[in-house]
Every structure is written in C-alpha cells, then in structure tokens.
PDB file of C-alpha atoms in Angstrom:
ATOM      1  CA  MET A1099       0.170  -0.020   0.023  1.00 45.00           C
ATOM      2  CA  THR A1100       0.866   3.687  -0.379  1.00 57.00           C
ATOM      3  CA  GLU A1101       1.426   6.213   1.607  1.00 80.00           C
ATOM      4  CA  ASN A1102      -2.539   7.919  -0.285  1.00 90.00           C
ATOM      5  CA  MET A1103      -3.715   4.641   0.248  1.00 96.00           C
ATOM      6  CA  PHE A1104      -6.004   2.657   3.635  1.00 98.00           C
ATOM      7  CA  GLN A1105      -7.665  -1.074   3.775  1.00 97.00           C
ATOM      8  CA  LEU A1106     -10.178   0.490   5.417  1.00 98.00           C
ATOM      9  CA  GLY A1107     -10.919  -2.627   7.994  1.00 97.00           C
ATOM     10  CA  GLY A1108      -8.151  -4.192   6.950  1.00 96.00           C
ATOM     11  CA  ASP A1109      -9.385  -5.636   3.460  1.00 97.00           C
ATOM     12  CA  LEU A1110     -10.774  -2.945   1.688  1.00 98.00           C
ATOM     13  CA  PRO A1111      -8.492  -0.613  -0.095  1.00 98.00           C
ATOM     14  CA  VAL A1112      -9.253   3.273  -0.003  1.00 98.00           C
ATOM     15  CA  ARG A1113      -7.222   5.894  -1.045  1.00 98.00           C
ATOM     16  CA  ARG A1114      -6.693   8.264   1.502  1.00 98.00           C
ATOM     17  CA  LEU A1115      -9.198  11.320  -0.015  1.00 98.00           C
ATOM     18  CA  GLY A1116     -12.591  10.826  -0.231  1.00 98.00           C
ATOM     19  CA  PHE A1117     -15.355  12.509  -0.875  1.00 98.00           C
ATOM     20  CA  GLY A1118     -18.989  13.380   1.929  1.00 98.00           C
ATOM     21  CA  ALA A1119     -22.041  13.759   0.940  1.00 97.00           C
ATOM     22  CA  MET A1120     -24.415  15.538   3.053  1.00 94.00           C
ATOM     23  CA  ARG A1121     -23.599  19.006   1.427  1.00 93.00           C
ATOM     24  CA  LEU A1122     -24.933  17.212  -2.335  1.00 95.00           C
ATOM     25  CA  PRO A1123     -28.991  17.348  -1.067  1.00 94.00           C
ATOM     26  CA  ARG A1124     -28.707  21.615  -0.011  1.00 85.00           C
ATOM     27  CA  LYS A1125     -27.108  24.271  -0.633  1.00 77.00           C
ATOM     28  CA  THR A1126     -26.391  25.666   3.221  1.00 74.00           C
ATOM     29  CA  PHE A1127     -27.482  23.357   6.426  1.00 68.00           C
ATOM     30  CA  THR A1128     -30.789  25.469   5.992  1.00 70.00           C
ATOM     31  CA  GLY A1129     -31.264  25.495   2.532  1.00 72.00           C
ATOM     32  CA  PRO A1130     -32.069  25.171  -0.063  1.00 83.00           C
ATOM     33  CA  ALA A1131     -32.019  22.065  -1.903  1.00 86.00           C
ATOM     34  CA  ARG A1132     -29.773  21.521  -5.140  1.00 90.00           C
ATOM     35  CA  ASP A1133     -30.616  20.826  -8.203  1.00 94.00           C
ATOM     36  CA  PRO A1134     -30.173  17.199  -8.123  1.00 95.00           C
ATOM     37  CA  GLU A1135     -28.522  16.626 -11.582  1.00 96.00           C
ATOM     38  CA  SER A1136     -25.477  18.679 -10.246  1.00 96.00           C
ATOM     39  CA  GLY A1137     -25.210  16.117  -7.432  1.00 97.00           C
ATOM     40  CA  ILE A1138     -24.875  13.325  -9.869  1.00 98.00           C
ATOM     41  CA  ALA A1139     -22.211  15.225 -12.072  1.00 98.00           C
ATOM     42  CA  VAL A1140     -20.119  15.540  -9.170  1.00 98.00           C
ATOM     43  CA  LEU A1141     -20.515  12.422  -7.908  1.00 98.00           C
ATOM     44  CA  ARG A1142     -19.557  10.958 -11.248  1.00 98.00           C
ATOM     45  CA  ARG A1143     -16.719  13.422 -11.830  1.00 98.00           C
ATOM     46  CA  ALA A1144     -15.671  12.485  -8.606  1.00 98.00           C
ATOM     47  CA  VAL A1145     -15.365   8.415  -9.152  1.00 98.00           C
ATOM     48  CA  GLU A1146     -13.262  10.619 -12.681  1.00 98.00           C
ATOM     49  CA  LEU A1147     -10.827  11.374 -10.133  1.00 98.00           C
ATOM     50  CA  GLY A1148     -10.195   8.189  -8.409  1.00 97.00           C
ATOM     51  CA  VAL A1149     -12.129   8.407  -5.503  1.00 98.00           C
ATOM     52  CA  ASP A1150     -13.294   4.951  -4.180  1.00 98.00           C
ATOM     53  CA  HIS A1151     -14.548   5.697  -0.547  1.00 98.00           C
ATOM     54  CA  ILE A1152     -17.782   7.938  -0.415  1.00 98.00           C
ATOM     55  CA  ASP A1153     -19.563   8.949   2.862  1.00 98.00           C
ATOM     56  CA  THR A1154     -22.937   9.218   3.098  1.00 98.00           C
ATOM     57  CA  ALA A1155     -26.006   8.549   5.625  1.00 97.00           C
ATOM     58  CA  SER A1156     -29.957   7.798   4.403  1.00 96.00           C
ATOM     59  CA  PHE A1157     -30.865  11.494   6.871  1.00 94.00           C
ATOM     60  CA  TYR A1158     -28.612  13.379   4.869  1.00 94.00           C
ATOM     61  CA  ARG A1159     -31.325  14.900   2.385  1.00 92.00           C
ATOM     62  CA  HIS A1160     -33.522  18.308   1.401  1.00 89.00           C
ATOM     63  CA  GLU A1161     -36.894  18.981   0.386  1.00 89.00           C
ATOM     64  CA  GLY A1162     -37.276  15.396  -1.481  1.00 90.00           C
ATOM     65  CA  VAL A1163     -33.239  15.680  -3.069  1.00 94.00           C
ATOM     66  CA  ALA A1164     -31.881  13.044  -0.731  1.00 96.00           C
ATOM     67  CA  ALA A1165     -27.779  12.097  -1.311  1.00 97.00           C
ATOM     68  CA  ASN A1166     -28.248   8.176  -1.115  1.00 98.00           C
ATOM     69  CA  GLU A1167     -30.342   8.101  -4.137  1.00 98.00           C
ATOM     70  CA  LEU A1168     -28.225  10.427  -5.466  1.00 98.00           C
ATOM     71  CA  ILE A1169     -25.643   8.808  -5.064  1.00 98.00           C
ATOM     72  CA  ARG A1170     -27.699   5.630  -6.674  1.00 98.00           C
ATOM     73  CA  LYS A1171     -28.828   7.027 -10.141  1.00 98.00           C
ATOM     74  CA  ALA A1172     -25.302   8.332 -10.792  1.00 98.00           C
ATOM     75  CA  LEU A1173     -23.077   5.501 -10.246  1.00 98.00           C
ATOM     76  CA  HIS A1174     -25.272   1.857  -9.744  1.00 98.00           C
ATOM     77  CA  PRO A1175     -24.325   0.000 -10.561  1.00 98.00           C
ATOM     78  CA  TYR A1176     -21.203   0.732  -8.690  1.00 98.00           C
ATOM     79  CA  PRO A1177     -17.433  -0.529 -10.263  1.00 97.00           C
ATOM     80  CA  ALA A1178     -15.746  -2.512  -8.352  1.00 96.00           C
ATOM     81  CA  GLY A1179     -13.998  -1.277  -5.347  1.00 97.00           C
ATOM     82  CA  LEU A1180     -15.918   1.658  -4.351  1.00 98.00           C
ATOM     83  CA  VAL A1181     -16.653   1.580  -0.683  1.00 98.00           C
ATOM     84  CA  ILE A1182     -19.541   3.027   0.985  1.00 98.00           C
ATOM     85  CA  ALA A1183     -19.911   4.566   3.666  1.00 98.00           C
ATOM     86  CA  THR A1184     -23.491   5.110   5.773  1.00 98.00           C
ATOM     87  CA  LYS A1185     -23.913   6.043   9.760  1.00 98.00           C
ATOM     88  CA  VAL A1186     -27.355   5.296  11.320  1.00 98.00           C
ATOM     89  CA  GLY A1187     -28.469   6.781  14.685  1.00 96.00           C
ATOM     90  CA  PRO A1188     -30.124  10.385  14.785  1.00 93.00           C
ATOM     91  CA  ILE A1189     -34.534   9.618  13.287  1.00 91.00           C
ATOM     92  CA  GLU A1190     -35.606  12.723  11.735  1.00 82.00           C
ATOM     93  CA  ASP A1191     -38.731  14.826  12.758  1.00 80.00           C
ATOM     94  CA  GLU A1192     -41.297  16.665  10.978  1.00 75.00           C
ATOM     95  CA  GLN A1193     -39.283  19.140   9.829  1.00 71.00           C
ATOM     96  CA  GLY A1194     -36.488  17.149   8.742  1.00 70.00           C
ATOM     97  CA  VAL A1195     -34.123  17.911  11.758  1.00 75.00           C
ATOM     98  CA  PRO A1196     -32.384  14.230  12.867  1.00 77.00           C
ATOM     99  CA  SER A1197     -32.406  15.579  15.947  1.00 79.00           C
ATOM    100  CA  ARG A1198     -33.051  12.116  18.199  1.00 88.00           C
ATOM    101  CA  GLN A1199     -31.508   8.977  18.877  1.00 93.00           C
ATOM    102  CA  ALA A1200     -32.879   5.566  17.037  1.00 95.00           C
ATOM    103  CA  ARG A1201     -33.992   3.338  20.180  1.00 96.00           C
ATOM    104  CA  PRO A1202     -32.053   0.338  19.947  1.00 98.00           C
ATOM    105  CA  GLY A1203     -35.299  -1.138  18.371  1.00 98.00           C
ATOM    106  CA  GLU A1204     -34.892   0.744  15.669  1.00 97.00           C
ATOM    107  CA  LEU A1205     -31.537   0.240  14.116  1.00 98.00           C
ATOM    108  CA  ARG A1206     -32.523  -1.974  11.941  1.00 98.00           C
ATOM    109  CA  ALA A1207     -34.909  -0.453  10.054  1.00 98.00           C
ATOM    110  CA  LEU A1208     -32.421   2.317   9.980  1.00 98.00           C
ATOM    111  CA  VAL A1209     -29.721  -0.248   8.112  1.00 98.00           C
ATOM    112  CA  GLU A1210     -32.698  -1.740   6.602  1.00 98.00           C
ATOM    113  CA  GLU A1211     -33.265   1.563   4.533  1.00 98.00           C
ATOM    114  CA  ASN A1212     -29.542   2.022   3.904  1.00 98.00           C
ATOM    115  CA  LEU A1213     -29.284  -0.592   2.824  1.00 98.00           C
ATOM    116  CA  THR A1214     -32.902  -0.088   0.088  1.00 98.00           C
ATOM    117  CA  SER A1215     -31.785   3.577  -0.934  1.00 98.00           C
ATOM    118  CA  LEU A1216     -28.223   2.551  -1.987  1.00 98.00           C
ATOM    119  CA  GLY A1217     -28.984  -0.367  -3.742  1.00 98.00           C
ATOM    120  CA  VAL A1218     -27.199  -3.138  -1.619  1.00 98.00           C
ATOM    121  CA  ASP A1219     -28.127  -5.890   0.101  1.00 98.00           C
ATOM    122  CA  ARG A1220     -24.512  -5.373   2.307  1.00 98.00           C
ATOM    123  CA  LEU A1221     -23.217  -1.722   3.837  1.00 98.00           C
ATOM    124  CA  ASP A1222     -19.445  -1.683   3.158  1.00 98.00           C
ATOM    125  CA  LEU A1223     -19.120  -0.147   6.543  1.00 98.00           C
ATOM    126  CA  VAL A1224     -22.049   1.687   8.571  1.00 99.00           C
ATOM    127  CA  TYR A1225     -21.427   4.106  12.177  1.00 98.00           C
ATOM    128  CA  LEU A1226     -23.190   3.989  15.439  1.00 98.00           C
ATOM    129  CA  ARG A1227     -23.361   8.183  14.757  1.00 97.00           C
ATOM    130  CA  VAL A1228     -24.175   8.785  18.503  1.00 96.00           C
ATOM    131  CA  GLY A1229     -25.795  12.148  20.283  1.00 88.00           C
ATOM    132  CA  GLY A1230     -26.195  15.157  18.392  1.00 75.00           C
ATOM    133  CA  LEU A1231     -24.581  18.217  18.144  1.00 69.00           C
ATOM    134  CA  ALA A1232     -22.611  17.800  21.435  1.00 76.00           C
ATOM    135  CA  GLU A1233     -19.775  16.861  22.672  1.00 82.00           C
ATOM    136  CA  PRO A1234     -18.885  13.296  22.817  1.00 90.00           C
ATOM    137  CA  GLY A1235     -19.001  11.079  25.964  1.00 88.00           C
ATOM    138  CA  GLY A1236     -21.534  10.241  28.920  1.00 85.00           C
ATOM    139  CA  GLU A1237     -23.453   7.748  27.336  1.00 93.00           C
ATOM    140  CA  SER A1238     -22.675   4.320  27.118  1.00 97.00           C
ATOM    141  CA  ILE A1239     -23.086   3.600  23.568  1.00 97.00           C
ATOM    142  CA  ALA A1240     -23.092  -0.689  24.204  1.00 98.00           C
ATOM    143  CA  GLU A1241     -26.451  -1.669  23.110  1.00 98.00           C
ATOM    144  CA  ARG A1242     -26.966   0.403  20.301  1.00 98.00           C
ATOM    145  CA  PHE A1243     -23.790  -0.814  19.269  1.00 98.00           C
ATOM    146  CA  GLU A1244     -24.914  -5.041  20.365  1.00 98.00           C
ATOM    147  CA  VAL A1245     -27.606  -4.644  17.276  1.00 98.00           C
ATOM    148  CA  LEU A1246     -24.790  -3.232  14.881  1.00 98.00           C
ATOM    149  CA  ALA A1247     -22.949  -6.110  15.795  1.00 98.00           C
ATOM    150  CA  GLY A1248     -26.038  -8.432  15.256  1.00 98.00           C
ATOM    151  CA  LEU A1249     -27.146  -7.040  12.356  1.00 98.00           C
ATOM    152  CA  ARG A1250     -22.957  -7.308  10.853  1.00 98.00           C
ATOM    153  CA  GLU A1251     -23.190 -10.951  11.829  1.00 98.00           C
ATOM    154  CA  GLU A1252     -26.426 -11.603   9.799  1.00 98.00           C
ATOM    155  CA  GLY A1253     -23.926  -9.903   6.630  1.00 98.00           C
ATOM    156  CA  LEU A1254     -26.329  -7.156   6.154  1.00 98.00           C
ATOM    157  CA  ILE A1255     -22.865  -4.455   7.451  1.00 98.00           C
ATOM    158  CA  ARG A1256     -19.376  -5.714   6.418  1.00 98.00           C
ATOM    159  CA  HIS A1257     -16.707  -2.969   8.497  1.00 98.00           C
ATOM    160  CA  LEU A1258     -18.759  -1.565  11.679  1.00 99.00           C
ATOM    161  CA  GLY A1259     -18.084   2.699  13.309  1.00 98.00           C
ATOM    162  CA  VAL A1260     -18.660   4.933  15.331  1.00 98.00           C
ATOM    163  CA  SER A1261     -19.079   8.557  15.345  1.00 98.00           C
ATOM    164  CA  ASN A1262     -18.888  11.327  17.489  1.00 96.00           C
ATOM    165  CA  VAL A1263     -17.130   9.036  20.378  1.00 97.00           C
ATOM    166  CA  ASP A1264     -15.180   9.758  23.447  1.00 97.00           C
ATOM    167  CA  ALA A1265     -11.840   7.653  23.654  1.00 97.00           C
ATOM    168  CA  ALA A1266     -14.355   5.812  26.796  1.00 97.00           C
ATOM    169  CA  GLN A1267     -17.460   5.427  24.306  1.00 98.00           C
ATOM    170  CA  LEU A1268     -14.401   3.663  21.923  1.00 98.00           C
ATOM    171  CA  ALA A1269     -13.172   1.088  24.535  1.00 98.00           C
ATOM    172  CA  GLU A1270     -17.240   0.086  25.237  1.00 98.00           C
ATOM    173  CA  ALA A1271     -17.263  -1.072  21.742  1.00 98.00           C
ATOM    174  CA  ARG A1272     -14.396  -1.915  20.714  1.00 98.00           C
ATOM    175  CA  THR A1273     -14.850  -4.746  23.545  1.00 98.00           C
ATOM    176  CA  ILE A1274     -18.548  -5.567  21.339  1.00 98.00           C
ATOM    177  CA  ALA A1275     -16.943  -6.024  17.456  1.00 98.00           C
ATOM    178  CA  PRO A1276     -14.408  -4.759  15.791  1.00 98.00           C
ATOM    179  CA  VAL A1277     -14.028  -0.994  15.202  1.00 98.00           C
ATOM    180  CA  ALA A1278     -13.190  -0.165  11.806  1.00 98.00           C
ATOM    181  CA  ALA A1279     -13.350   3.963  12.213  1.00 99.00           C
ATOM    182  CA  VAL A1280     -14.098   6.828  13.637  1.00 98.00           C
ATOM    183  CA  GLN A1281     -15.410  10.032  12.907  1.00 98.00           C
ATOM    184  CA  ASN A1282     -15.567  13.251  15.348  1.00 97.00           C
ATOM    185  CA  SER A1283     -15.024  16.702  13.935  1.00 95.00           C
ATOM    186  CA  PHE A1284     -11.121  17.217  13.744  1.00 96.00           C
ATOM    187  CA  HIS A1285      -9.450  19.864  11.416  1.00 97.00           C
ATOM    188  CA  VAL A1286      -6.538  21.952  11.898  1.00 98.00           C
ATOM    189  CA  GLN A1287      -7.628  24.923  14.238  1.00 97.00           C
ATOM    190  CA  GLU A1288      -9.823  22.198  15.612  1.00 95.00           C
ATOM    191  CA  ARG A1289      -7.973  18.864  17.640  1.00 96.00           C
ATOM    192  CA  HIS A1290     -10.221  17.836  20.559  1.00 94.00           C
ATOM    193  CA  SER A1291     -10.380  14.861  19.785  1.00 96.00           C
ATOM    194  CA  ALA A1292      -6.885  14.105  19.332  1.00 97.00           C
ATOM    195  CA  ASP A1293      -6.669  11.385  22.582  1.00 97.00           C
ATOM    196  CA  VAL A1294      -8.933   9.416  20.567  1.00 98.00           C
ATOM    197  CA  LEU A1295      -7.015   9.735  16.675  1.00 98.00           C
ATOM    198  CA  THR A1296      -3.804   8.165  19.068  1.00 98.00           C
ATOM    199  CA  ALA A1297      -6.155   6.099  19.823  1.00 98.00           C
ATOM    200  CA  CYS A1298      -6.702   4.729  16.409  1.00 98.00           C
ATOM    201  CA  ALA A1299      -3.625   5.180  15.270  1.00 98.00           C
ATOM    202  CA  ALA A1300      -2.031   2.486  17.712  1.00 97.00           C
ATOM    203  CA  ASP A1301      -5.177   0.206  16.695  1.00 96.00           C
ATOM    204  CA  GLY A1302      -4.552   0.996  12.643  1.00 97.00           C
ATOM    205  CA  VAL A1303      -8.242   2.133  12.869  1.00 98.00           C
ATOM    206  CA  ALA A1304      -9.150   4.873   9.894  1.00 98.00           C
ATOM    207  CA  PHE A1305     -10.199   8.122  11.644  1.00 98.00           C
ATOM    208  CA  VAL A1306     -12.037   9.920   9.362  1.00 98.00           C
ATOM    209  CA  PRO A1307     -12.380  13.155  10.506  1.00 97.00           C
ATOM    210  CA  PHE A1308     -16.213  15.329   9.336  1.00 94.00           C
ATOM    211  CA  PHE A1309     -16.627  18.891   9.194  1.00 93.00           C
ATOM    212  CA  PRO A1310     -12.338  17.811   8.242  1.00 96.00           C
ATOM    213  CA  LEU A1311     -13.053  21.712   6.008  1.00 95.00           C
ATOM    214  CA  GLY A1312     -13.967  23.390   9.597  1.00 91.00           C
ATOM    215  CA  GLY A1313     -18.208  23.083   8.580  1.00 79.00           C
ATOM    216  CA  GLY A1314     -20.666  23.319  11.194  1.00 72.00           C
ATOM    217  CA  PHE A1315     -20.015  25.324  13.946  1.00 75.00           C
ATOM    218  CA  ARG A1316     -16.055  25.346  13.549  1.00 84.00           C
ATOM    219  CA  PRO A1317     -14.564  27.112  11.112  1.00 92.00           C
ATOM    220  CA  ILE A1318     -11.048  27.394   9.694  1.00 96.00           C
ATOM    221  CA  ASP A1319      -9.517  30.584  10.306  1.00 96.00           C
ATOM    222  CA  PRO A1320      -8.053  31.498   6.574  1.00 96.00           C
ATOM    223  CA  ALA A1321      -5.140  33.884   7.516  1.00 97.00           C
ATOM    224  CA  ARG A1322      -3.083  31.368  10.202  1.00 97.00           C
ATOM    225  CA  LEU A1323      -2.667  29.101   7.390  1.00 98.00           C
ATOM    226  CA  ALA A1324      -1.377  32.252   5.582  1.00 98.00           C
ATOM    227  CA  ARG A1325       2.120  30.981   5.136  1.00 98.00           C
ATOM    228  CA  VAL A1326       1.464  27.583   4.265  1.00 98.00           C
ATOM    229  CA  THR A1327      -1.144  28.277   1.370  1.00 98.00           C
ATOM    230  CA  GLU A1328       1.288  31.270  -0.084  1.00 98.00           C
ATOM    231  CA  ARG A1329       3.977  29.130   0.177  1.00 97.00           C
ATOM    232  CA  HIS A1330       3.036  26.166  -1.568  1.00 98.00           C
ATOM    233  CA  GLN A1331       0.716  28.588  -4.219  1.00 98.00           C
ATOM    234  CA  ALA A1332      -2.776  27.223  -2.941  1.00 98.00           C
ATOM    235  CA  THR A1333      -5.752  27.649  -1.240  1.00 98.00           C
ATOM    236  CA  PRO A1334      -6.746  26.995   2.415  1.00 97.00           C
ATOM    237  CA  ALA A1335      -8.804  24.342   1.845  1.00 97.00           C
ATOM    238  CA  GLN A1336      -5.815  22.071   0.236  1.00 98.00           C
ATOM    239  CA  VAL A1337      -3.976  23.128   2.738  1.00 98.00           C
ATOM    240  CA  ALA A1338      -6.422  22.143   5.682  1.00 98.00           C
ATOM    241  CA  LEU A1339      -6.680  18.684   3.786  1.00 98.00           C
ATOM    242  CA  ALA A1340      -3.344  18.017   3.481  1.00 98.00           C
ATOM    243  CA  TRP A1341      -2.474  18.483   7.487  1.00 98.00           C
ATOM    244  CA  LEU A1342      -5.045  15.715   7.888  1.00 98.00           C
ATOM    245  CA  LEU A1343      -3.749  13.861   5.920  1.00 97.00           C
ATOM    246  CA  THR A1344       0.105  14.279   7.166  1.00 97.00           C
ATOM    247  CA  THR A1345      -0.511  14.340  10.928  1.00 96.00           C
ATOM    248  CA  SER A1346      -1.847  10.152  10.781  1.00 97.00           C
ATOM    249  CA  PRO A1347      -1.044   8.239   8.843  1.00 97.00           C
ATOM    250  CA  VAL A1348      -4.803   6.093   9.790  1.00 98.00           C
ATOM    251  CA  THR A1349      -6.717   9.405   8.679  1.00 98.00           C
ATOM    252  CA  LEU A1350      -8.741   9.743   5.769  1.00 98.00           C
ATOM    253  CA  ALA A1351     -11.090  12.825   4.579  1.00 98.00           C
ATOM    254  CA  ILE A1352     -13.874  13.288   3.285  1.00 98.00           C
ATOM    255  CA  PRO A1353     -14.727  16.537   2.064  1.00 97.00           C
ATOM    256  CA  GLY A1354     -18.270  17.494   1.026  1.00 95.00           C
ATOM    257  CA  THR A1355     -19.747  19.520  -2.016  1.00 95.00           C
ATOM    258  CA  GLY A1356     -21.841  20.377  -4.476  1.00 95.00           C
ATOM    259  CA  SER A1357     -19.837  21.886  -6.760  1.00 95.00           C
ATOM    260  CA  ILE A1358     -17.496  20.372  -9.244  1.00 97.00           C
ATOM    261  CA  ALA A1359     -15.016  22.821  -9.621  1.00 97.00           C
ATOM    262  CA  HIS A1360     -14.513  23.049  -5.271  1.00 97.00           C
ATOM    263  CA  LEU A1361     -14.582  19.045  -5.800  1.00 98.00           C
ATOM    264  CA  GLU A1362     -11.901  19.167  -8.341  1.00 98.00           C
ATOM    265  CA  GLU A1363     -10.307  21.603  -5.857  1.00 98.00           C
ATOM    266  CA  ASN A1364      -9.663  19.816  -3.711  1.00 98.00           C
ATOM    267  CA  MET A1365      -9.026  16.647  -4.662  1.00 98.00           C
ATOM    268  CA  ALA A1366      -5.497  18.660  -5.434  1.00 97.00           C
ATOM    269  CA  ALA A1367      -4.769  18.700  -1.981  1.00 97.00           C
ATOM    270  CA  ALA A1368      -3.078  14.988  -2.165  1.00 96.00           C
ATOM    271  CA  ALA A1369      -0.212  15.752  -4.291  1.00 96.00           C
ATOM    272  CA  ILE A1370       0.025  18.505  -1.735  1.00 97.00           C
ATOM    273  CA  HIS A1371       3.569  17.773   0.550  1.00 96.00           C
ATOM    274  CA  LEU A1372       3.446  19.544   3.877  1.00 97.00           C
ATOM    275  CA  THR A1373       7.699  20.399   5.384  1.00 97.00           C
ATOM    276  CA  ASP A1374       7.969  20.170   8.323  1.00 97.00           C
ATOM    277  CA  GLU A1375       8.651  24.040   8.689  1.00 98.00           C
ATOM    278  CA  ASP A1376       4.904  24.203   7.325  1.00 98.00           C
ATOM    279  CA  LEU A1377       3.931  21.631  10.349  1.00 97.00           C
ATOM    280  CA  ALA A1378       4.887  24.158  12.750  1.00 97.00           C
ATOM    281  CA  ASP A1379       3.665  26.972  11.385  1.00 97.00           C
ATOM    282  CA  LEU A1380       0.359  25.268  11.615  1.00 97.00           C
ATOM    283  CA  GLU A1381       0.591  24.463  14.893  1.00 95.00           C
ATOM    284  CA  PRO A1382      -2.618  25.978  17.385  1.00 87.00           C
TER     285      PRO A1382
END
C-alpha cells in the first residue's frame, strides 16, 4: 500500500482522500435544496478523479433530494472497489431535522433503509452516530452498538464504525465488535479528538474527520494558514486537507461539496506535501 492508500477494516483498500455526500442535497444547513442533476454530476466526476470512498447517510436529505438516491442514480451498478460508508442513529423530526437518537429497536429499520436506498445487499461500513451536535461522551453506547454487531453477524454490514465518540466510548464499542473507523469532528484548527486519533493510530483504526474543512460551528480561519498557502500556492481548503493526510497515516479525509470546481480543488490537495516548517506554522 502507498502512503495515499489505507486498508479500511483490514480488507478494503481506499484512497485516503474521499468524498462526503452531506452537501449534495442542500447548499447550506438550512437550504435551499440543490438541483439533483448537479449532485449526480459531482458524484460521477468524483469517481473519474479516483474517489473510491464515499461517506453518506440516509438522513442527508432536504426537500425531496436525498444523498443516497443521488449516489444510486449516479453510480449504480457501482464500480468495483468503490466503498460506500453510511451512518445510523439520528432520527428526523417533522421538520426533517435529525434531532433524536434511535433506540436500539429502531436501528435495524435504519440499516435496511440504507440498504434499499443505496441498492445493495450489504453495507460496506456503518457508523453508529452518537448524540447530536454536543461534545462526545457521557453515555453508554453498548446496547445500540450490540444491535449493529448483530446485523454484521447476519451479513447486512461488512464493517462497523462509531461517530462523535470519546475514547471511553470507542473502547466500550471495541469490547463488543471490531471497530474499523471513527468519525469525529477534527480539523487543522480543531483538535479536541486528538486522544481518539491516538487510540485509532495505535491499532490501525481509520480516523475519518467530519467537517474536515471547518464546517459546522468551528470554522477554519484562513489567515492562520496564510504562510503555508502562500508557500505552496494553494487554497486554505487544500492546505487543511493536506494537513489531515499528513498528521497520521490512519486519517482519511472526506470533504464534501456540490460543486465540480470545489471537488477538483479538494482532490488536488493529495499532491501537496507539507514540510516540517509547514507543520510548525500550522500549530495552534
């Protein structure tokens, strides 16, 4: 395997720079919905550029536009080697906001919904997404993770992951079943999950940051990247992605966009090689 590849779950080789589907259904958190055809075009271009790891969820939808359905329309039958990861846990309210956590008895239906909407018999990777937008920690995830472990034993899921967890929750999950990947908020200027990354690196577990470009409530300040962006003639997004790929060999990046131009910009980050001087300049 090259430095740009990772064995997800020990048996799924993927490039370390993938694609996140959250931004396909809507332009912002509050809308409006995107034109479905633009999402389909972005997905097809992503695969043309070498993306073989797409991260999605059935609750990534807005005003009738759903990421899973776009992925199926754009890419099914899926090319050999394409890994599609999804996540379950959040339950949508009447306004379509995933505001409640699924109870253990509700998880099977969510997994089956992803199987159907993606058009597959087995999901490559399913994360248990814990909590809402609050900081990780403070609750047991064992009962819910045991349900997903059972679905894995049934053959509906190939690999399991956890999302928005602290180190104790990750350890708890690993006593139940193997954890192939962790998805937490993390980027060049937001490193609160550094201890979770360390735990992942120790055992070859993929660490897949969500909001790798500073989305959500922790934006990236481009001014703090200026010396490095100027040195490499790169954009702040490209430097932020290059930093993720440099910081640990287990880190995978899944930037999302609904724009082909931004997609191409993001994918070019794989060619940026940060020096020790760059890394020093990017320290908090």
